[in-house]
Tab-separated table of C-alpha atoms and ligand atoms in Angstrom:
chain	number	residue	atom	x	y	z
A	6	UNK	CA	-2.668	-13.487	-13.464
A	7	UNK	CA	-3.242	-9.546	-11.824
A	8	UNK	CA	0.311	-8.372	-12.456
A	9	UNK	CA	-0.225	-5.136	-10.935
A	10	UNK	CA	0.557	-1.852	-13.323
A	11	UNK	CA	3.025	-0.190	-11.362
A	12	UNK	CA	5.547	-1.312	-8.297
A	13	UNK	CA	3.684	0.094	-5.325
A	14	UNK	CA	6.490	-1.391	-2.828
A	15	UNK	CA	7.243	1.876	-1.054
A	16	UNK	CA	4.173	4.262	-0.208
A	17	UNK	CA	5.455	7.369	1.455
A	18	UNK	CA	3.006	9.534	3.594
A	19	UNK	CA	4.470	13.022	4.447
A	20	UNK	CA	1.920	15.417	6.166
A	21	UNK	CA	0.702	18.268	2.729
A	22	UNK	CA	0.604	20.917	5.717
A	23	UNK	CA	4.545	20.739	4.903
A	24	UNK	CA	6.406	21.908	1.647
A	25	UNK	CA	9.930	20.939	2.369
A	26	UNK	CA	8.747	16.783	2.426
A	27	UNK	CA	6.762	17.404	-0.489
A	28	UNK	CA	9.781	19.339	-2.229
A	29	UNK	CA	12.287	15.990	-1.197
A	30	UNK	CA	10.142	13.366	-1.759
A	31	UNK	CA	10.169	14.215	-6.063
A	32	UNK	CA	13.452	13.704	-5.388
A	33	UNK	CA	12.642	10.283	-3.266
A	34	UNK	CA	12.517	6.487	-4.905
A	35	UNK	CA	9.836	6.199	-3.271
A	36	UNK	CA	6.639	3.682	-5.902
A	37	UNK	CA	3.804	5.844	-4.586
A	38	UNK	CA	3.456	9.815	-2.713
A	39	UNK	CA	0.541	10.359	-0.300
A	40	UNK	CA	0.143	14.058	1.133
A	41	UNK	CA	-1.408	13.492	4.126
A	42	UNK	CA	-4.890	15.959	5.038
A	43	UNK	CA	-5.823	13.536	7.709
A	44	UNK	CA	-3.829	12.469	11.121
A	45	UNK	CA	-0.298	14.756	10.255
A	46	UNK	CA	-2.360	17.899	10.315
A	47	UNK	CA	-2.972	19.629	12.787
A	48	UNK	CA	-6.221	21.342	12.716
A	49	UNK	CA	-5.439	24.928	12.046
A	50	UNK	CA	-3.259	24.372	9.614
A	51	UNK	CA	-6.352	21.907	7.717
A	52	UNK	CA	-6.845	24.589	4.855
A	53	UNK	CA	-4.629	25.469	3.966
A	54	UNK	CA	-2.773	21.720	3.816
A	55	UNK	CA	-5.316	20.963	1.062
A	56	UNK	CA	-4.205	24.501	-1.052
A	57	UNK	CA	-0.781	22.824	-1.030
A	58	UNK	CA	-1.588	19.562	-1.720
A	59	UNK	CA	-3.971	19.939	-4.351
A	60	UNK	CA	-1.575	22.448	-6.040
A	61	UNK	CA	1.487	19.722	-5.270
A	62	UNK	CA	-0.342	16.866	-7.292
A	63	UNK	CA	-0.610	19.709	-10.536
A	64	UNK	CA	3.337	20.319	-10.289
A	65	UNK	CA	3.676	16.662	-11.101
A	66	UNK	CA	6.091	13.942	-8.966
A	67	UNK	CA	7.064	12.454	-12.075
A	68	UNK	CA	6.258	8.439	-12.701
A	69	UNK	CA	4.964	8.322	-8.574
A	70	UNK	CA	2.238	7.111	-8.107
A	71	UNK	CA	-0.113	10.391	-6.315
A	72	UNK	CA	-2.289	9.846	-3.522
A	73	UNK	CA	-4.235	12.487	-0.959
A	74	UNK	CA	-5.193	11.736	2.055
A	75	UNK	CA	-8.543	13.442	3.011
A	76	UNK	CA	-10.498	13.573	6.308
A	77	UNK	CA	-13.307	10.869	7.463
A	78	UNK	CA	-16.224	12.581	6.194
A	79	UNK	CA	-17.424	12.631	9.896
A	80	UNK	CA	-15.301	15.711	10.230
A	81	UNK	CA	-15.412	19.006	9.240
A	82	UNK	CA	-13.029	18.811	6.694
A	83	UNK	CA	-13.350	15.652	4.960
A	84	UNK	CA	-16.342	16.846	2.393
A	85	UNK	CA	-14.338	19.917	1.080
A	86	UNK	CA	-11.137	17.936	1.128
A	87	UNK	CA	-12.966	15.149	-1.352
A	88	UNK	CA	-14.915	17.807	-3.393
A	89	UNK	CA	-11.522	19.049	-4.127
A	90	UNK	CA	-9.024	15.871	-4.563
A	91	UNK	CA	-12.120	15.050	-7.156
A	92	UNK	CA	-11.314	17.794	-8.864
A	93	UNK	CA	-7.112	17.377	-8.823
A	94	UNK	CA	-4.775	15.227	-10.657
A	95	UNK	CA	-4.293	12.833	-8.289
A	96	UNK	CA	-4.033	9.319	-9.022
A	97	UNK	CA	-6.239	8.277	-5.271
A	98	UNK	CA	-8.128	9.564	-2.847
A	99	UNK	CA	-7.593	7.445	0.922
A	100	UNK	CA	-10.519	7.734	3.471
A	101	UNK	CA	-9.668	6.855	6.832
A	102	UNK	CA	-11.030	4.963	9.447
A	103	UNK	CA	-13.832	2.972	7.115
A	104	UNK	CA	-16.165	0.777	9.179
A	105	UNK	CA	-18.035	-1.114	6.503
A	106	UNK	CA	-19.695	-1.182	3.491
A	107	UNK	CA	-21.905	2.247	4.037
A	108	UNK	CA	-19.472	4.744	4.264
A	109	UNK	CA	-17.939	2.804	0.884
A	110	UNK	CA	-20.483	4.329	-0.294
A	111	UNK	CA	-20.774	7.257	1.600
A	112	UNK	CA	-17.573	7.815	-0.391
A	113	UNK	CA	-18.705	6.679	-3.539
A	114	UNK	CA	-21.626	9.050	-4.173
A	115	UNK	CA	-19.317	12.469	-3.129
A	116	UNK	CA	-17.153	11.052	-5.680
A	117	UNK	CA	-19.800	10.636	-8.255
A	118	UNK	CA	-18.880	13.490	-11.142
A	119	UNK	CA	-14.818	12.728	-10.318
A	120	UNK	CA	-13.320	11.159	-13.592
A	121	UNK	CA	-13.619	7.792	-13.358
A	122	UNK	CA	-9.972	7.093	-12.637
A	123	UNK	CA	-10.090	8.744	-10.275
A	124	UNK	CA	-9.187	5.392	-7.448
A	125	UNK	CA	-10.862	4.935	-4.383
A	126	UNK	CA	-7.822	3.906	-1.528
A	127	UNK	CA	-8.715	3.320	2.171
A	128	UNK	CA	-7.461	2.512	5.843
A	129	UNK	CA	-7.997	-0.763	7.177
A	130	UNK	CA	-7.562	0.924	11.026
A	131	UNK	CA	-11.403	0.101	12.596
A	132	UNK	CA	-12.048	-2.909	15.617
A	133	UNK	CA	-15.252	-2.192	13.081
A	134	UNK	CA	-13.665	-3.033	9.771
A	135	UNK	CA	-11.917	-5.744	10.317
A	136	UNK	CA	-15.039	-7.361	11.977
A	137	UNK	CA	-15.794	-7.009	7.803
A	138	UNK	CA	-13.648	-7.003	5.446
A	139	UNK	CA	-15.081	-9.399	2.904
A	140	UNK	CA	-17.861	-7.105	2.725
A	141	UNK	CA	-15.624	-4.020	2.436
A	142	UNK	CA	-13.958	-5.894	0.116
A	143	UNK	CA	-16.884	-7.272	-1.528
A	144	UNK	CA	-17.738	-2.449	-2.439
A	145	UNK	CA	-13.875	-3.211	-5.021
A	146	UNK	CA	-16.649	-4.877	-7.506
A	147	UNK	CA	-18.569	-2.152	-9.733
A	148	UNK	CA	-16.251	1.298	-8.464
A	149	UNK	CA	-13.511	2.605	-7.596
A	150	UNK	CA	-12.136	1.006	-4.291
A	151	UNK	CA	-8.917	-0.193	-5.383
A	152	UNK	CA	-6.706	-0.448	-2.318
A	153	UNK	CA	-5.963	-1.108	1.446
A	154	UNK	CA	-3.577	0.434	3.581
A	155	UNK	CA	-3.484	-1.155	6.871
A	156	UNK	CA	-3.455	1.735	9.703
A	157	UNK	CA	-1.715	-0.243	12.835
A	158	UNK	CA	-1.465	2.712	14.446
A	159	UNK	CA	-5.027	3.589	15.069
A	160	UNK	CA	-5.942	0.487	16.123
A	161	UNK	CA	-3.103	0.148	18.401
A	162	UNK	CA	-5.172	2.408	19.643
A	163	UNK	CA	-8.890	1.413	19.167
A	164	UNK	CA	-7.569	-1.840	20.386
A	165	UNK	CA	-5.312	-0.634	23.303
A	166	UNK	CA	-3.470	-2.915	21.797
A	167	UNK	CA	1.078	-2.742	21.932
A	168	UNK	CA	2.302	-2.019	18.720
A	169	UNK	CA	5.579	-4.315	19.448
A	170	UNK	CA	8.032	-5.173	17.083
A	171	UNK	CA	6.469	-8.386	17.123
A	172	UNK	CA	3.511	-6.336	15.425
A	173	UNK	CA	1.941	-10.425	17.247
A	174	UNK	CA	-1.554	-8.538	18.445
A	175	UNK	CA	-1.879	-7.500	14.888
A	176	UNK	CA	-1.271	-10.563	13.188
A	177	UNK	CA	-4.382	-12.299	12.308
A	178	UNK	CA	-6.125	-8.911	11.119
A	179	UNK	CA	-3.109	-9.043	8.703
A	180	UNK	CA	-3.818	-12.026	6.609
A	181	UNK	CA	-6.937	-11.736	6.892
A	182	UNK	CA	-6.963	-8.327	5.246
A	183	UNK	CA	-5.097	-9.199	2.702
A	184	UNK	CA	-7.159	-13.089	1.750
A	185	UNK	CA	-10.553	-10.906	1.775
A	186	UNK	CA	-8.362	-8.543	-0.748
A	187	UNK	CA	-7.381	-10.966	-3.197
A	188	UNK	CA	-10.636	-12.341	-2.813
A	189	UNK	CA	-12.000	-9.403	-3.666
A	190	UNK	CA	-8.664	-8.637	-6.556
A	191	UNK	CA	-8.056	-5.312	-3.478
A	192	UNK	CA	-4.080	-4.092	-3.680
A	193	UNK	CA	-2.763	-4.525	-0.117
A	194	UNK	CA	-0.370	-2.545	1.220
A	195	UNK	CA	1.542	-2.968	5.382
A	196	UNK	CA	0.865	-0.243	7.959
A	197	UNK	CA	4.126	1.817	9.056
A	198	UNK	CA	6.615	1.472	11.251
A	199	UNK	CA	7.056	4.223	13.596
A	200	UNK	CA	10.829	3.479	13.955
A	201	UNK	CA	12.878	5.658	11.251
A	202	UNK	CA	16.208	6.047	12.937
A	203	UNK	CA	16.816	1.798	14.380
A	204	UNK	CA	16.059	0.721	10.089
A	205	UNK	CA	16.995	-3.264	10.869
A	206	UNK	CA	14.155	-3.277	13.631
A	207	UNK	CA	12.431	-1.506	10.023
A	208	UNK	CA	13.718	-3.914	7.952
A	209	UNK	CA	12.469	-6.823	9.925
A	210	UNK	CA	8.889	-5.715	9.825
A	211	UNK	CA	8.576	-4.583	6.228
A	212	UNK	CA	10.207	-8.323	5.728
A	213	UNK	CA	7.221	-9.628	8.071
A	214	UNK	CA	4.617	-7.974	5.518
A	215	UNK	CA	5.777	-9.718	2.241
A	216	UNK	CA	6.025	-12.647	3.683
A	217	UNK	CA	1.709	-12.122	5.161
A	218	UNK	CA	1.573	-11.255	0.993
A	219	UNK	CA	1.639	-7.133	1.338
A	220	UNK	CA	1.895	-5.729	-2.029
A	221	UNK	CA	4.742	-2.937	-0.201
A	222	UNK	CA	4.473	-0.940	2.928
A	223	UNK	CA	3.709	2.452	4.390
A	224	UNK	CA	6.147	4.453	5.055
A	225	UNK	CA	6.454	7.395	7.195
A	226	UNK	CA	10.915	8.498	6.461
A	227	UNK	CA	12.685	9.008	3.069
A	228	UNK	CA	15.400	6.274	4.841
A	229	UNK	CA	12.673	3.714	5.138
A	230	UNK	CA	12.512	3.464	0.780
A	231	UNK	CA	15.129	1.724	0.548
A	232	UNK	CA	15.341	-1.112	2.864
A	233	UNK	CA	11.861	-1.003	1.431
A	234	UNK	CA	12.106	-1.291	-2.374
A	235	UNK	CA	14.638	-4.232	-1.178
A	236	UNK	CA	12.733	-5.929	0.820
A	237	UNK	CA	9.637	-5.962	-1.978
A	238	UNK	CA	11.951	-5.914	-5.014
A	239	UNK	CA	12.220	-9.825	-5.979
A	240	UNK	CA	15.143	-11.710	-4.918
A	241	UNK	CA	18.322	-12.046	-7.370
A	242	UNK	CA	17.102	-16.289	-5.966
A	243	UNK	CA	13.572	-16.326	-5.865
A	244	UNK	CA	14.806	-15.441	-9.719
A	245	UNK	CA	16.263	-17.616	-10.534
A	246	UNK	CA	13.871	-20.487	-8.643
A	247	UNK	CA	11.167	-18.557	-11.197
A	248	UNK	CA	13.006	-19.079	-14.084
A	249	UNK	CA	14.156	-22.935	-13.221
A	250	UNK	CA	10.251	-23.935	-12.667
A	251	UNK	CA	9.508	-21.741	-15.861
A	252	UNK	CA	12.720	-23.308	-18.066
A	253	UNK	CA	11.511	-26.965	-16.572
A	254	UNK	CA	7.503	-26.282	-17.599
A	255	UNK	CA	9.146	-25.503	-21.383
A	256	UNK	CA	11.548	-28.864	-21.583
A	257	UNK	CA	9.579	-31.326	-23.908
A	258	UNK	CA	9.800	-34.615	-21.451
A	259	UNK	CA	7.530	-32.130	-19.290
A	260	UNK	CA	4.736	-31.724	-21.386
A	261	UNK	CA	1.374	-32.401	-20.024
A	262	UNK	CA	2.614	-32.671	-17.572
A	263	UNK	CA	0.684	-30.959	-13.942
A	264	UNK	CA	4.071	-31.434	-11.214
A	265	UNK	CA	7.676	-32.060	-11.827
A	266	UNK	CA	10.707	-31.373	-9.957
A	267	UNK	CA	13.072	-28.641	-10.701
A	268	UNK	CA	15.159	-28.835	-8.338
A	269	UNK	CA	14.668	-31.526	-5.370
A	270	UNK	CA	11.847	-30.150	-5.213
A	271	UNK	CA	8.159	-30.058	-6.231
A	272	UNK	CA	6.671	-27.495	-8.411
A	273	UNK	CA	3.564	-27.879	-9.867
A	274	UNK	CA	1.661	-25.625	-12.294
A	275	UNK	CA	-0.191	-23.275	-9.757
A	276	UNK	CA	4.306	-22.445	-9.025
A	277	UNK	CA	5.090	-22.134	-12.318
A	278	UNK	CA	2.310	-19.256	-12.443
A	279	UNK	CA	3.889	-18.223	-9.114
A	280	UNK	CA	6.993	-18.108	-10.881
A	281	UNK	CA	5.816	-16.326	-14.456
A	282	UNK	CA	4.279	-13.285	-12.171
A	283	UNK	CA	7.733	-12.350	-9.933
A	284	UNK	CA	9.498	-12.571	-13.417
A	285	UNK	CA	6.687	-10.202	-14.315
A	286	UNK	CA	7.238	-8.557	-11.439
A	287	UNK	CA	11.014	-8.277	-11.291
A	288	UNK	CA	10.568	-6.658	-15.594
A	289	UNK	CA	7.715	-3.928	-13.890
A	290	UNK	CA	10.293	-2.844	-11.772
A	291	UNK	CA	13.522	-3.257	-13.847
A	292	UNK	CA	11.950	-0.786	-16.732
A	293	UNK	CA	10.747	1.839	-14.024
A	294	UNK	CA	14.495	1.578	-11.846
B	2	COA	N1	9.076	13.084	3.458
B	2	COA	C1	9.651	13.377	2.503
B	2	COA	N2	11.054	14.214	3.432
B	2	COA	C2	10.873	13.630	5.221
B	2	COA	C3	9.777	13.236	4.782
B	2	COA	C4	8.745	12.336	4.479
B	2	COA	N3	7.643	11.884	5.452
B	2	COA	N4	10.065	12.748	6.707
B	2	COA	C5	10.995	13.694	6.310
B	2	COA	N5	12.059	13.899	5.758
B	2	COA	C6	12.812	14.796	5.143
B	2	COA	C7	12.847	16.637	6.191
B	2	COA	O1	12.131	16.975	5.634
B	2	COA	C8	14.466	16.154	6.184
B	2	COA	O2	14.413	17.282	4.909
B	2	COA	P1	15.717	17.584	4.628
B	2	COA	O3	17.259	17.458	5.267
B	2	COA	O4	15.737	18.023	3.643
B	2	COA	O5	15.768	19.199	5.973
B	2	COA	C9	14.778	15.108	6.245
B	2	COA	O6	13.892	14.428	4.971
B	2	COA	C10	15.565	14.200	7.180
B	2	COA	O7	13.914	14.057	8.012
B	2	COA	P2	14.301	13.945	9.964
B	2	COA	O8	14.953	14.951	10.982
B	2	COA	O9	15.391	12.737	9.550
B	2	COA	O10	12.910	13.799	10.501
B	2	COA	P3	12.187	14.832	11.285
B	2	COA	O11	12.872	14.543	13.028
B	2	COA	O12	11.841	16.094	10.519
B	2	COA	O13	10.621	14.329	10.475
B	2	COA	C11	8.440	12.821	10.833
B	2	COA	C12	9.876	13.248	11.920
B	2	COA	C13	8.365	11.133	11.533
B	2	COA	C14	8.102	14.446	12.189
B	2	COA	C15	8.970	12.962	9.504
B	2	COA	O14	9.740	11.965	9.105
B	2	COA	C16	6.942	13.047	9.230
B	2	COA	O15	6.243	13.542	9.024
B	2	COA	N6	6.935	12.144	7.982
B	2	COA	C17	5.841	11.991	8.188
B	2	COA	C18	4.104	11.448	8.922
B	2	COA	C19	2.924	10.878	7.874
B	2	COA	O16	2.636	11.434	7.136
B	2	COA	N7	1.923	10.961	9.243
B	2	COA	C20	0.907	10.214	8.640
B	2	COA	C21	0.400	8.930	7.889
B	2	COA	S1	1.439	7.840	9.239
B	3	MG	MG1	-5.178	6.730	11.466
């Protein structure tokens, strides 16, 4: 049973070129802060944003996990970004537009001198990557790769698909990515929802992500944090069910049984495991709060 070290319900992106947003992030209840050097930063601001990100990480973001998203190694800024992040205090570097295992190897190589604790997170956002998910996931073995973030905006662009609230064109990839990630013990976050004023639309998308099994969701705006944390925290009803399953399996008459009846439904030992995991996740969240 793998329990995440820290909750990763909400991962807020912000442009590292935006000093005001970085200061504000220190006051927000997101689990993860992702300082972006890539899509959200204009070419002329790249170098300054890199320095600002490293300085902001040194100042700290409280108990939030702190990640810097680098530019790709195929860009003029990628290598310098990676080296700067490798000697920063960031928990992870997030790299964009990975297409296959060769890209992971190139990132691992450039990070070879970084502290062992520095994690490698990757975006899953190219058409090539969705065809090679198990191969990319296999790179986690013995390496830094520990988490994927779905990049649905870039996928929509490459596919020429429409990113509508139901996300129909992306559903096969979302479930394949979650399965490939789980098979390799990689954590996985859902893509961003560009809608930050219509919170009902956001909430429905977050609930869809929960249904698919994501650990949490990447976000673009502070208004999305509270609904996201609520969706990705175990609900009272789920916890009540989990506790009922745990208590039922502990009864003397249920010792040695593999399947029992709990509140009119079947519960097997696999449900007991799920129940214990849910309770442990809820405890992690409550100790954080
Ligand atoms: N992180 C931290 N603070 C943020 C923020 C973010 N992602 N987005 C907005 N804010 C802050 C603003 O600075 C503003 O602060 P203030 O009240 O102290 O002035 C407040 O939240 C309200 O912002 P608002 O006016 O509603 O949004 P905006 O029009 O200024 O910005 C975006 C809209 C989309 C440009 C902005 O939210 C953003 O840059 N998001 C992240 C983009 C990104 O990183 N993309 C890459 C990954 S997809
Ligand atoms: Mg992108």
